[in-house]
Amino acid sequence: MTQTTPMKPMTADNIVLEQARPIEPELAARLIYDTGSYVFDCLYNRDFDTYLRITSDLWTREGGAFSHIHAKAAMSGGRLAGIALGFPQPLYESEFGTGMMAMAEMGTPELLAHLPSVAGHIPWLFPEVPEDAWYLLFLSAHPDARGRGIGEKLLLDCFERARAAGCTALHLDVAAINPAVRFYERMGLERLAETNVPKIAASHGVPPHIRMVKHLGWAPACFPLSLGERTMHLSNPPPAGGSKFAWRILGRGTQRSGQEGHHPTG
């Protein structure tokens, strides 16, 4: 779905990572779409134009789960070559609901009529995030920048951002059929859980998702607690009608097979 102006050949050696800015909002929205196309197609009922309009707007805002302020950008010649958006769990919690509010404000009547049919199902794809974790929501490279080590450079930077925030682990979700699962395993992430939601699998082809974790350092007092919290969260239902649902369904979580979005192939 990403249709962008071709970029000059680039590698991890000739791009610069910097704090993202509210530039190229449509390109940023397309990169975000590539990280979660299955879920976004389900959420927006395959209305890509409405998705693009709303997400482009969210990228330029000075706050919210889709805002550039939470992202690092891989830049090449002044243009976006990739993005990595994530935050520590407390900030993740505080940004719940921003995407859903934008959908309510900017969505078409058809979209607002559609949402109740998926509202009770999408959140089950994504387990809770422990309090000591950093959550990688979107990691995506420009189509012309894929397979050149830029995804690896962005991910390594995410590890450092997580450590700097005092987090003991990095969590992310990825579609089980996405070949990028192998990339994450090569980068040291482990599979923690796999979740399938039959209703949206049947209606919109949403595949099972894998929660993957990278432990960033030894924390004897924290690790058992984190594991226990995850077990507890997986066994409890998501909050009914709460803002956590709003965040989740507009957050990450899926990749179309073969795409390097939220999950690059290196």
XYZ file of N, CA and C in Angstrom:
798
model
N 0.825 -1.206 0.000
C 0.000 0.000 0.000
C 0.858 1.254 0.000
N 2.079 1.149 0.539
C 2.942 2.311 0.568
C 3.351 2.694 -0.843
N 2.984 3.904 -1.282
C 3.346 4.407 -2.595
C 4.058 5.734 -2.384
N 5.350 5.728 -2.513
C 6.139 6.901 -2.168
C 7.143 7.203 -3.256
N 7.675 8.422 -3.243
C 8.684 8.824 -4.210
C 9.958 8.019 -3.989
N 10.544 7.424 -5.037
C 11.765 6.640 -4.868
C 12.872 7.464 -4.212
N 13.665 6.802 -3.381
C 14.758 7.471 -2.702
C 16.074 6.942 -3.254
N 17.117 7.712 -3.096
C 18.423 7.276 -3.530
C 18.855 6.074 -2.718
N 19.689 5.190 -3.280
C 20.159 4.028 -2.526
C 20.758 4.468 -1.196
N 20.456 3.717 -0.144
C 20.936 4.081 1.169
C 21.213 2.821 1.974
N 22.054 2.953 2.965
C 22.348 1.876 3.896
C 22.360 2.466 5.290
N 22.525 1.589 6.280
C 22.591 2.063 7.659
C 23.761 3.005 7.871
N 24.762 2.931 7.001
C 25.942 3.780 7.161
C 25.727 5.209 6.692
N 24.723 5.439 5.847
C 24.546 6.796 5.334
C 23.204 7.419 5.684
N 22.570 6.907 6.736
C 21.375 7.565 7.265
C 21.684 8.061 8.667
N 20.920 9.031 9.108
C 21.108 9.638 10.425
C 19.830 9.440 11.239
N 19.983 9.010 12.488
C 18.847 8.910 13.395
C 18.698 10.211 14.162
N 17.483 10.725 14.195
C 17.215 11.954 14.935
C 15.799 11.925 15.483
N 15.531 12.828 16.422
C 14.171 12.962 16.918
C 13.249 13.294 15.749
N 12.162 12.549 15.653
C 11.240 12.777 14.536
C 10.592 14.155 14.640
N 10.256 14.699 13.477
C 9.592 15.993 13.384
C 8.260 15.808 12.651
N 7.364 16.788 12.746
C 6.043 16.648 12.102
C 6.104 16.915 10.607
N 7.017 16.223 9.924
C 7.183 16.389 8.486
C 6.667 15.146 7.763
N 6.379 15.298 6.498
C 5.924 14.197 5.642
C 4.866 13.334 6.336
N 3.772 13.943 6.781
C 2.775 13.180 7.547
C 2.143 12.034 6.768
N 1.934 12.221 5.463
C 1.334 11.125 4.700
C 2.292 9.949 4.575
N 3.577 10.239 4.349
C 4.553 9.160 4.300
C 4.639 8.458 5.646
N 4.643 9.220 6.736
C 4.679 8.605 8.064
C 3.471 7.704 8.273
N 2.295 8.161 7.841
C 1.086 7.350 7.996
C 1.172 6.068 7.175
N 1.753 6.137 5.995
C 1.915 4.938 5.165
C 2.899 3.964 5.805
N 3.962 4.499 6.385
C 4.909 3.631 7.079
C 4.244 2.961 8.283
N 3.428 3.710 9.002
C 2.702 3.137 10.140
C 1.739 2.060 9.659
N 1.056 2.309 8.563
C 0.138 1.305 8.016
C 0.867 -0.002 7.726
N 2.058 0.092 7.189
C 2.814 -1.110 6.862
C 3.151 -1.928 8.110
N 3.114 -1.307 9.276
C 3.401 -2.056 10.496
C 2.198 -2.823 11.006
N 1.013 -2.447 10.570
C -0.182 -3.082 11.123
C -1.320 -3.153 10.135
N -1.040 -3.520 8.898
C -2.049 -3.446 7.845
C -3.274 -4.304 8.142
N -3.084 -5.485 8.692
C -4.231 -6.347 8.985
C -5.165 -5.699 9.993
N -4.597 -5.194 11.075
C -5.424 -4.586 12.110
C -6.040 -3.281 11.618
N -5.274 -2.473 10.891
C -5.829 -1.225 10.378
C -6.941 -1.482 9.369
N -6.782 -2.498 8.521
C -7.853 -2.837 7.581
C -9.107 -3.283 8.317
N -8.921 -4.007 9.415
C -10.061 -4.438 10.221
C -10.699 -3.241 10.899
N -9.894 -2.415 11.510
C -10.390 -1.264 12.256
C -11.123 -0.279 11.358
N -10.536 0.019 10.193
C -11.118 1.000 9.278
C -11.996 0.350 8.212
N -12.213 -0.945 8.324
C -13.022 -1.691 7.365
C -12.535 -1.471 5.937
N -11.199 -1.487 5.810
C -10.499 -1.362 4.521
C -10.714 -0.014 3.832
N -11.050 1.010 4.597
C -11.170 2.371 4.056
C -9.823 3.063 4.258
N -8.900 2.833 3.311
C -7.539 3.340 3.474
C -7.490 4.862 3.425
N -8.330 5.494 2.637
C -8.299 6.951 2.544
C -8.616 7.593 3.895
N -9.596 7.047 4.603
C -9.926 7.591 5.926
C -8.799 7.319 6.909
N -8.242 6.118 6.845
C -7.083 5.815 7.695
C -5.969 6.828 7.449
N -5.642 7.077 6.190
C -4.528 7.954 5.843
C -4.784 9.372 6.330
N -5.985 9.849 6.177
C -6.326 11.211 6.607
C -6.181 11.364 8.117
N -6.695 10.409 8.875
C -6.665 10.512 10.335
C -5.252 10.310 10.873
N -4.554 9.321 10.377
C -3.227 9.023 10.912
C -2.215 10.092 10.530
N -2.347 10.676 9.347
C -1.475 11.788 8.966
C -1.635 12.942 9.945
N -2.871 13.218 10.328
C -3.133 14.278 11.294
C -2.531 13.939 12.656
N -2.682 12.701 13.083
C -2.158 12.297 14.390
C -0.642 12.413 14.452
N 0.044 12.140 13.355
C 1.507 12.222 13.329
C 1.989 13.643 13.627
N 1.256 14.647 13.190
C 1.704 16.028 13.343
C 1.369 16.614 14.713
N 0.556 15.953 15.509
C 0.164 16.491 16.810
C 1.327 16.418 17.805
N 1.231 17.241 18.838
C 2.293 17.313 19.838
C 2.078 16.347 20.999
N 1.261 15.361 20.800
C 1.024 14.337 21.807
C 0.111 13.275 21.245
N 0.024 12.143 21.934
C -0.805 11.047 21.466
C 0.031 9.869 21.005
N -0.600 8.721 20.930
C 0.113 7.482 20.642
C 0.748 7.462 19.259
N 0.245 8.272 18.332
C 0.769 8.276 16.965
C 1.633 9.503 16.682
N 1.920 10.278 17.692
C 2.639 11.532 17.496
C 4.115 11.314 17.193
N 4.655 12.194 16.370
C 6.080 12.176 16.061
C 6.948 12.359 17.304
N 6.400 12.942 18.365
C 7.233 13.226 19.541
C 7.722 11.950 20.218
N 7.074 10.826 19.948
C 7.493 9.550 20.539
C 8.380 8.736 19.597
N 8.793 9.326 18.480
C 9.484 8.554 17.449
C 10.898 9.056 17.203
N 11.755 8.131 16.821
C 13.034 8.451 16.201
C 12.863 8.247 14.697
N 13.492 9.116 13.917
C 13.406 9.030 12.462
C 14.761 8.695 11.879
N 14.774 7.792 10.915
C 15.958 7.545 10.104
C 15.856 8.476 8.901
N 16.814 9.392 8.767
C 16.737 10.421 7.743
C 17.793 10.203 6.667
N 17.401 10.468 5.426
C 18.317 10.397 4.293
C 18.038 11.579 3.384
N 19.000 12.485 3.281
C 18.805 13.650 2.432
C 17.629 14.499 2.854
N 17.364 14.575 4.155
C 16.268 15.391 4.649
C 14.906 14.742 4.562
N 14.842 13.460 4.169
C 13.569 12.763 4.030
C 13.529 11.535 4.928
N 12.296 11.157 5.274
C 12.110 9.989 6.130
C 12.520 8.713 5.404
N 13.421 7.963 6.021
C 13.780 6.640 5.519
C 13.223 5.546 6.414
N 12.769 5.925 7.614
C 12.193 4.957 8.532
C 11.832 5.628 9.840
N 11.000 4.953 10.632
C 10.601 5.482 11.935
C 10.560 4.349 12.953
N 10.812 4.701 14.207
C 10.656 3.775 15.330
C 9.965 4.545 16.443
N 8.743 4.153 16.755
C 7.922 4.868 17.732
C 7.613 3.947 18.899
N 7.942 4.410 20.089
C 7.663 3.611 21.281
C 7.874 4.440 22.533
N 7.571 3.836 23.686
C 7.647 4.566 24.940
C 7.617 3.613 26.133
N 8.053 4.092 27.317
C 7.949 3.278 28.527
C 6.484 3.032 28.874
N 6.237 1.976 29.601
C 4.859 1.600 29.908
C 4.038 2.724 30.560
N 4.578 3.495 31.522
C 3.746 4.559 32.094
C 3.284 5.577 31.060
N 4.147 5.924 30.111
C 3.750 6.848 29.059
C 2.791 6.177 28.090
N 3.039 4.915 27.821
C 2.116 4.105 27.008
C 0.708 4.172 27.612
N 0.626 4.007 28.938
C -0.667 4.072 29.620
C -1.310 5.444 29.437
N -0.523 6.510 29.568
C -1.087 7.856 29.535
C -1.582 8.254 28.153
N -1.097 7.590 27.113
C -1.489 7.940 25.753
C -2.667 7.112 25.237
N -3.211 6.254 26.073
C -4.365 5.461 25.676
C -5.486 6.365 25.164
N -6.149 5.926 24.122
C -7.387 6.558 23.707
C -7.254 7.663 22.682
N -6.039 8.127 22.405
C -5.911 9.272 21.507
C -6.355 8.954 20.084
N -6.027 7.768 19.616
C -6.424 7.398 18.261
C -7.923 7.260 18.124
N -8.559 6.634 19.109
C -10.005 6.458 19.043
C -10.733 7.790 19.101
N -10.227 8.713 19.903
C -10.861 10.029 19.957
C -10.782 10.724 18.606
N -9.646 10.557 17.931
C -9.504 11.161 16.600
C -10.464 10.518 15.612
N -10.656 9.208 15.732
C -11.605 8.532 14.849
C -13.010 9.059 15.075
N -13.370 9.302 16.352
C -14.696 9.828 16.660
C -14.868 11.235 16.091
N -13.776 12.024 16.112
C -13.833 13.395 15.626
C -13.816 13.473 14.099
N -13.039 12.597 13.467
C -12.746 12.738 12.047
C -13.300 11.612 11.180
N -13.841 10.580 11.795
C -14.296 9.423 11.045
C -15.571 9.682 10.253
N -15.746 8.894 9.205
C -16.963 8.973 8.403
C -18.100 8.277 9.142
N -19.347 8.565 8.774
C -20.471 7.846 9.389
C -20.342 6.328 9.209
N -19.835 5.915 8.053
C -19.667 4.480 7.806
C -18.657 3.872 8.778
N -17.577 4.600 9.042
C -16.573 4.095 9.978
C -17.145 3.993 11.380
N -17.861 5.012 11.814
C -18.426 4.997 13.167
C -19.466 3.896 13.318
N -20.168 3.580 12.234
C -21.137 2.481 12.288
C -20.436 1.129 12.338
N -19.246 1.051 11.741
C -18.507 -0.208 11.680
C -17.811 -0.559 12.991
N -17.307 0.422 13.704
C -16.453 0.167 14.863
C -17.043 -0.785 15.899
N -18.332 -0.680 16.244
C -18.844 -1.601 17.264
C -18.715 -3.077 16.892
N -18.646 -3.385 15.604
C -18.565 -4.790 15.201
C -17.203 -5.407 15.475
N -16.180 -4.568 15.666
C -14.833 -5.101 15.943
C -14.316 -4.684 17.313
N -15.045 -3.784 17.976
C -14.549 -3.190 19.218
C -14.275 -4.207 20.310
N -15.060 -5.261 20.369
C -14.872 -6.231 21.430
C -13.874 -7.321 21.123
N -13.257 -7.283 19.937
C -12.403 -8.390 19.506
C -10.931 -8.021 19.331
N -10.654 -6.874 18.735
C -9.266 -6.505 18.453
C -8.380 -6.478 19.697
N -8.859 -5.968 20.852
C -7.947 -5.856 22.001
C -7.389 -7.179 22.490
N -8.057 -8.283 22.177
C -7.570 -9.576 22.647
C -6.264 -9.991 21.969
N -5.903 -9.325 20.880
C -4.657 -9.669 20.201
C -3.419 -9.254 20.992
N -3.572 -8.261 21.878
C -2.410 -7.616 22.470
C -2.408 -7.731 23.992
N -1.507 -8.543 24.560
C -1.409 -8.669 26.013
C -1.005 -7.351 26.671
N -1.189 -7.301 27.986
C -0.770 -6.136 28.743
C 0.751 -5.968 28.694
N 1.202 -4.756 28.927
C 2.631 -4.447 28.969
C 3.030 -4.263 30.438
N 4.050 -4.981 30.913
C 4.466 -4.841 32.313
C 4.965 -3.433 32.629
N 4.916 -3.084 33.899
C 5.274 -1.732 34.318
C 6.746 -1.418 34.091
N 7.593 -2.436 34.019
C 9.033 -2.190 33.852
C 9.477 -2.309 32.402
N 8.523 -2.310 31.473
C 8.848 -2.546 30.065
C 8.715 -1.284 29.216
N 9.397 -1.311 28.085
C 9.306 -0.283 27.044
C 8.614 -0.943 25.857
N 7.587 -0.283 25.305
C 6.787 -0.898 24.257
C 7.092 -0.272 22.906
N 7.523 -1.085 21.964
C 7.794 -0.639 20.596
C 6.513 -0.766 19.790
N 5.925 0.355 19.479
C 4.636 0.367 18.800
C 4.774 0.236 17.291
N 5.641 1.057 16.703
C 5.839 1.023 15.257
C 7.324 1.064 14.931
N 7.759 0.168 14.068
C 9.093 0.247 13.484
C 8.944 -0.063 12.006
N 9.263 0.915 11.161
C 8.987 0.756 9.735
C 10.043 1.473 8.917
N 10.455 0.862 7.816
C 11.419 1.463 6.904
C 10.762 1.756 5.557
N 11.216 2.826 4.925
C 10.772 3.174 3.583
C 11.021 1.978 2.656
N 10.129 1.723 1.705
C 10.320 0.581 0.805
C 11.690 0.554 0.136
N 12.238 1.718 -0.206
C 13.542 1.759 -0.866
C 14.699 1.586 0.111
N 14.375 1.515 1.418
C 15.427 1.407 2.430
C 15.438 0.044 3.106
N 14.601 -0.854 2.661
C 14.471 -2.139 3.340
C 15.576 -3.112 2.939
N 15.935 -3.954 3.885
C 16.962 -4.939 3.643
C 18.366 -4.369 3.614
N 18.565 -3.161 4.150
C 19.860 -2.493 4.105
C 20.433 -2.209 5.493
N 19.862 -2.841 6.517
C 20.378 -2.673 7.868
C 19.780 -1.512 8.634
N 18.840 -0.789 8.019
C 18.264 0.370 8.692
C 17.322 -0.065 9.809
N 16.575 -1.138 9.576
C 15.718 -1.650 10.640
C 16.520 -2.062 11.856
N 17.655 -2.702 11.625
C 18.519 -3.110 12.736
C 19.039 -1.896 13.491
N 19.427 -0.863 12.761
C 19.934 0.343 13.413
C 18.847 1.005 14.254
N 17.630 1.068 13.738
C 16.521 1.636 14.492
C 16.214 0.810 15.745
N 16.251 -0.510 15.604
C 15.923 -1.364 16.738
C 16.986 -1.273 17.829
N 18.253 -1.248 17.444
C 19.316 -1.095 18.433
C 19.162 0.226 19.187
N 18.747 1.262 18.474
C 18.500 2.542 19.135
C 17.336 2.435 20.116
N 16.324 1.641 19.769
C 15.204 1.434 20.690
C 15.674 0.754 21.975
N 16.578 -0.208 21.858
C 17.126 -0.847 23.060
C 17.767 0.198 23.966
N 18.512 1.123 23.369
C 19.177 2.159 24.166
C 18.166 3.128 24.766
N 17.130 3.472 24.013
C 16.078 4.341 24.548
C 15.384 3.682 25.727
N 15.157 2.387 25.619
C 14.506 1.662 26.709
C 15.387 1.629 27.952
N 16.678 1.349 27.753
C 17.601 1.331 28.900
C 17.683 2.703 29.554
N 17.739 3.755 28.740
C 17.832 5.113 29.268
C 16.601 5.481 30.084
N 15.468 4.860 29.755
C 14.233 5.115 30.497
C 14.126 4.248 31.748
N 15.138 3.414 31.997
C 15.133 2.568 33.179
C 14.323 1.290 33.037
N 14.024 0.907 31.802
C 13.219 -0.291 31.568
C 14.109 -1.531 31.521
N 13.578 -2.656 31.975
C 14.334 -3.901 31.993
C 14.026 -4.798 30.805
N 13.041 -4.421 29.973
C 12.683 -5.245 28.817
C 12.019 -4.377 27.770
N 12.102 -4.827 26.522
C 11.375 -4.217 25.415
C 10.355 -5.222 24.917
N 9.113 -4.780 24.748
C 8.031 -5.639 24.267
C 7.528 -5.117 22.919
N 7.073 -6.030 22.069
C 6.411 -5.658 20.821
C 5.479 -6.786 20.420
N 4.568 -6.473 19.491
C 3.663 -7.475 18.933
C 3.836 -7.510 17.426
N 3.781 -8.713 16.851
C 3.981 -8.883 15.416
C 3.112 -10.038 14.928
N 2.596 -9.909 13.711
C 1.798 -10.986 13.127
C 2.635 -12.251 13.010
N 2.044 -13.366 13.384
C 2.781 -14.636 13.403
C 3.285 -15.031 12.017
N 2.602 -14.597 10.960
C 3.000 -14.979 9.603
C 4.050 -14.042 9.019
N 4.410 -13.009 9.751
C 5.375 -12.054 9.235
C 6.783 -12.627 9.313
N 7.508 -12.673 8.200
C 8.874 -13.199 8.244
C 9.795 -12.383 9.140
N 9.374 -11.172 9.521
C 10.195 -10.360 10.416
C 10.341 -10.989 11.796
N 9.491 -11.965 12.124
C 9.679 -12.676 13.394
C 11.108 -13.215 13.472
N 11.616 -13.703 12.365
C 12.987 -14.239 12.360
C 14.018 -13.139 12.605
N 13.745 -11.950 12.049
C 14.633 -10.815 12.299
C 14.692 -10.505 13.786
N 13.536 -10.459 14.427
C 13.514 -10.148 15.855
C 14.209 -11.218 16.674
N 14.031 -12.457 16.289
C 14.734 -13.520 17.015
C 16.241 -13.369 16.844
N 16.665 -13.007 15.646
C 18.098 -12.793 15.422
C 18.621 -11.639 16.270
N 17.759 -10.664 16.555
C 18.151 -9.513 17.353
C 17.998 -9.766 18.855
N 17.683 -11.006 19.216
C 17.661 -11.373 20.625
C 16.311 -11.363 21.301
N 15.222 -11.159 20.553
C 13.899 -11.193 21.164
C 13.397 -12.633 21.239
N 12.577 -12.893 22.245
C 12.005 -14.215 22.465
C 10.491 -14.165 22.306
N 9.923 -15.268 21.873
C 8.464 -15.382 21.788
C 7.912 -15.615 23.186
N 6.934 -14.798 23.572
C 6.341 -14.942 24.898
C 4.948 -15.563 24.839
N 4.131 -15.108 23.901
C 2.763 -15.620 23.787
C 2.274 -15.423 22.360
N 1.317 -16.262 21.946
C 0.690 -16.124 20.631
C -0.815 -16.098 20.831
N -1.472 -15.130 20.188
C -2.897 -14.908 20.409
C -3.649 -14.909 19.086
N -4.786 -15.601 19.053
C -5.642 -15.644 17.876
C -7.046 -15.212 18.271
N -7.695 -14.405 17.418
C -9.075 -13.966 17.658
C -9.911 -14.417 16.466
N -10.658 -15.519 16.601
C -11.349 -16.119 15.451
C -12.303 -15.191 14.717
N -13.023 -14.331 15.439
C -14.030 -13.482 14.782
C -13.394 -12.571 13.731
N -12.338 -11.842 14.090
C -11.728 -10.930 13.129
C -10.801 -11.657 12.156
N -10.391 -12.862 12.524
C -9.660 -13.677 11.556
C -10.585 -14.044 10.405
N -11.835 -14.366 10.734
C -12.801 -14.746 9.712
C -13.301 -13.549 8.917
N -13.548 -12.423 9.594
C -14.167 -11.278 8.917
C -13.173 -10.437 8.126
N -11.916 -10.325 8.626
C -10.955 -9.440 7.982
C -9.581 -10.070 7.779
N -9.464 -11.359 8.016
C -8.197 -12.029 7.773
C -7.083 -11.641 8.716
N -7.430 -11.223 9.936
C -6.397 -10.830 10.903
C -5.730 -12.087 11.454
N -4.424 -12.241 11.267
C -3.741 -13.468 11.693
C -3.420 -13.443 13.187
N -3.020 -14.583 13.742
C -2.540 -14.593 15.130
C -1.343 -13.649 15.277
N -1.167 -13.168 16.500
C -0.059 -12.262 16.796
C 0.832 -12.836 17.880
N 2.114 -12.504 17.790
C 3.098 -12.977 18.760
C 3.592 -11.801 19.584
N 3.557 -11.930 20.895
C 4.231 -10.973 21.769
C 5.676 -11.425 21.905
N 6.590 -10.511 21.587
C 8.010 -10.798 21.658
C 8.671 -9.870 22.671
N 9.728 -10.377 23.328
C 10.355 -9.657 24.428
C 11.872 -9.722 24.302
N 12.505 -8.590 24.559
C 13.960 -8.520 24.671
C 14.293 -8.084 26.094
N 14.980 -8.953 26.847
C 15.405 -8.594 28.194
C 16.677 -7.769 28.091
N 16.679 -6.620 28.738
C 17.736 -5.639 28.551
C 18.782 -5.643 29.659
N 18.562 -6.415 30.657
C 19.539 -6.447 31.747
C 19.007 -7.292 32.876
N 19.900 -7.725 33.744
C 19.506 -8.586 34.851
C 18.895 -7.755 35.949
N 17.664 -8.051 36.304
C 16.972 -7.344 37.384
C 16.281 -8.371 38.255
N 16.980 -8.987 39.222
C 16.427 -10.085 40.016
C 15.101 -9.777 40.670
N 14.935 -8.515 41.104
C 13.694 -8.192 41.807
C 12.541 -7.957 40.846
N 12.866 -7.647 39.601
C 11.819 -7.259 38.661
C 11.349 -8.406 37.770
N 12.268 -9.281 37.373
C 11.909 -10.271 36.375
C 10.774 -11.191 36.806
N 10.806 -11.787 38.021
C 9.685 -12.635 38.408
C 8.378 -11.868 38.468
N 8.447 -10.596 38.923
C 7.239 -9.794 38.992
C 6.670 -9.550 37.614
N 7.544 -9.230 36.653
C 7.070 -8.988 35.296
C 6.413 -10.231 34.717
N 7.026 -11.374 34.949
C 6.469 -12.607 34.430
C 5.129 -12.893 35.074
N 5.047 -12.625 36.381
C 3.786 -12.844 37.071
C 2.704 -11.906 36.587
N 3.053 -10.659 36.350
C 2.079 -9.704 35.837
C 1.567 -10.142 34.475
N 2.471 -10.659 33.642
C 2.041 -11.069 32.316
C 1.057 -12.219 32.414
N 1.356 -13.191 33.295
C 0.430 -14.313 33.458
C -0.927 -13.813 33.912
N -0.909 -12.878 34.861
C -2.153 -12.327 35.356
C -2.899 -11.587 34.252
N -2.195 -10.774 33.499
C -2.857 -9.986 32.474
C -3.428 -10.859 31.363
N -2.708 -11.915 31.029
C -3.198 -12.781 29.972
C -4.465 -13.518 30.390
N -4.638 -13.722 31.692
C -5.791 -14.478 32.153
C -6.988 -13.586 32.448
N -6.781 -12.259 32.476
C -7.862 -11.344 32.760
C -8.414 -10.753 31.475
N -9.707 -10.444 31.451
C -10.276 -9.823 30.252
C -9.815 -8.385 30.129
N -9.803 -7.826 28.898
C -9.450 -6.419 28.732
C -10.527 -5.546 29.343
N -10.206 -4.328 29.738
C -11.188 -3.447 30.360
C -12.330 -3.155 29.413
N -13.537 -3.309 29.891
C -14.709 -3.120 29.049
C -14.923 -1.641 28.751
N -14.877 -1.310 27.483
C -15.184 0.052 27.073
C -14.180 1.085 27.514
N -13.044 0.674 28.025
C -12.082 1.626 28.566
C -11.158 2.176 27.507
N -10.347 3.138 27.943
C -9.456 3.780 26.995
C -8.352 2.848 26.532
N -8.044 1.784 27.307
C -7.028 0.843 26.870
C -7.440 0.202 25.554
N -8.714 -0.102 25.424
C -9.174 -0.668 24.157
C -8.930 0.327 23.028
N -9.233 1.589 23.291
C -9.072 2.586 22.253
C -7.631 2.651 21.782
N -6.709 2.556 22.709
C -5.287 2.589 22.361
C -4.918 1.377 21.541
N -5.302 0.204 22.052
C -4.852 -1.023 21.425
C -5.265 -1.102 19.965
N -6.536 -0.799 19.679
C -6.988 -1.031 18.317
C -6.408 -0.008 17.361
N -5.875 1.080 17.894
C -5.216 2.021 17.014
C -3.715 1.927 17.174
N -3.269 0.912 17.858
C -1.862 0.741 18.032
C -1.326 -0.278 17.071
N -0.223 -0.846 17.462
C 0.427 -1.680 16.520
C -0.108 -3.060 16.544
N 0.608 -3.828 15.894
C 0.402 -5.156 16.226
C 0.455 -6.070 15.061
N 0.357 -5.637 13.833
C 0.323 -6.618 12.777
C 1.180 -6.200 11.618
N 1.560 -7.177 10.872
C 2.325 -6.921 9.679
C 1.846 -7.823 8.572
N 1.753 -7.276 7.387
C 1.443 -8.128 6.251
C 2.697 -8.897 5.880
N 2.528 -10.161 5.552
C 3.677 -11.007 5.248
C 4.547 -10.379 4.174
N 5.853 -10.332 4.460
C 6.797 -9.827 3.491
C 7.062 -8.334 3.600
N 6.324 -7.614 4.480
C 6.540 -6.196 4.609
C 7.524 -5.926 5.724
N 8.280 -4.859 5.576
C 9.171 -4.443 6.653
C 8.575 -3.225 7.291
N 7.584 -3.466 8.089
C 7.015 -2.418 8.853
C 7.015 -2.926 10.241
N 6.738 -2.258 11.195
C 6.976 -2.461 12.588
C 7.880 -3.647 12.734
N 8.191 -4.233 11.722
C 9.059 -5.367 11.863
C 9.855 -5.477 10.602
N 11.026 -4.889 10.598
C 11.845 -4.919 9.413
C 12.563 -6.238 9.261
N 13.040 -6.485 8.100
C 13.825 -7.696 7.873
C 15.307 -7.395 7.947
N 15.658 -6.251 8.482
C 17.050 -5.931 8.694
C 17.481 -4.725 7.929
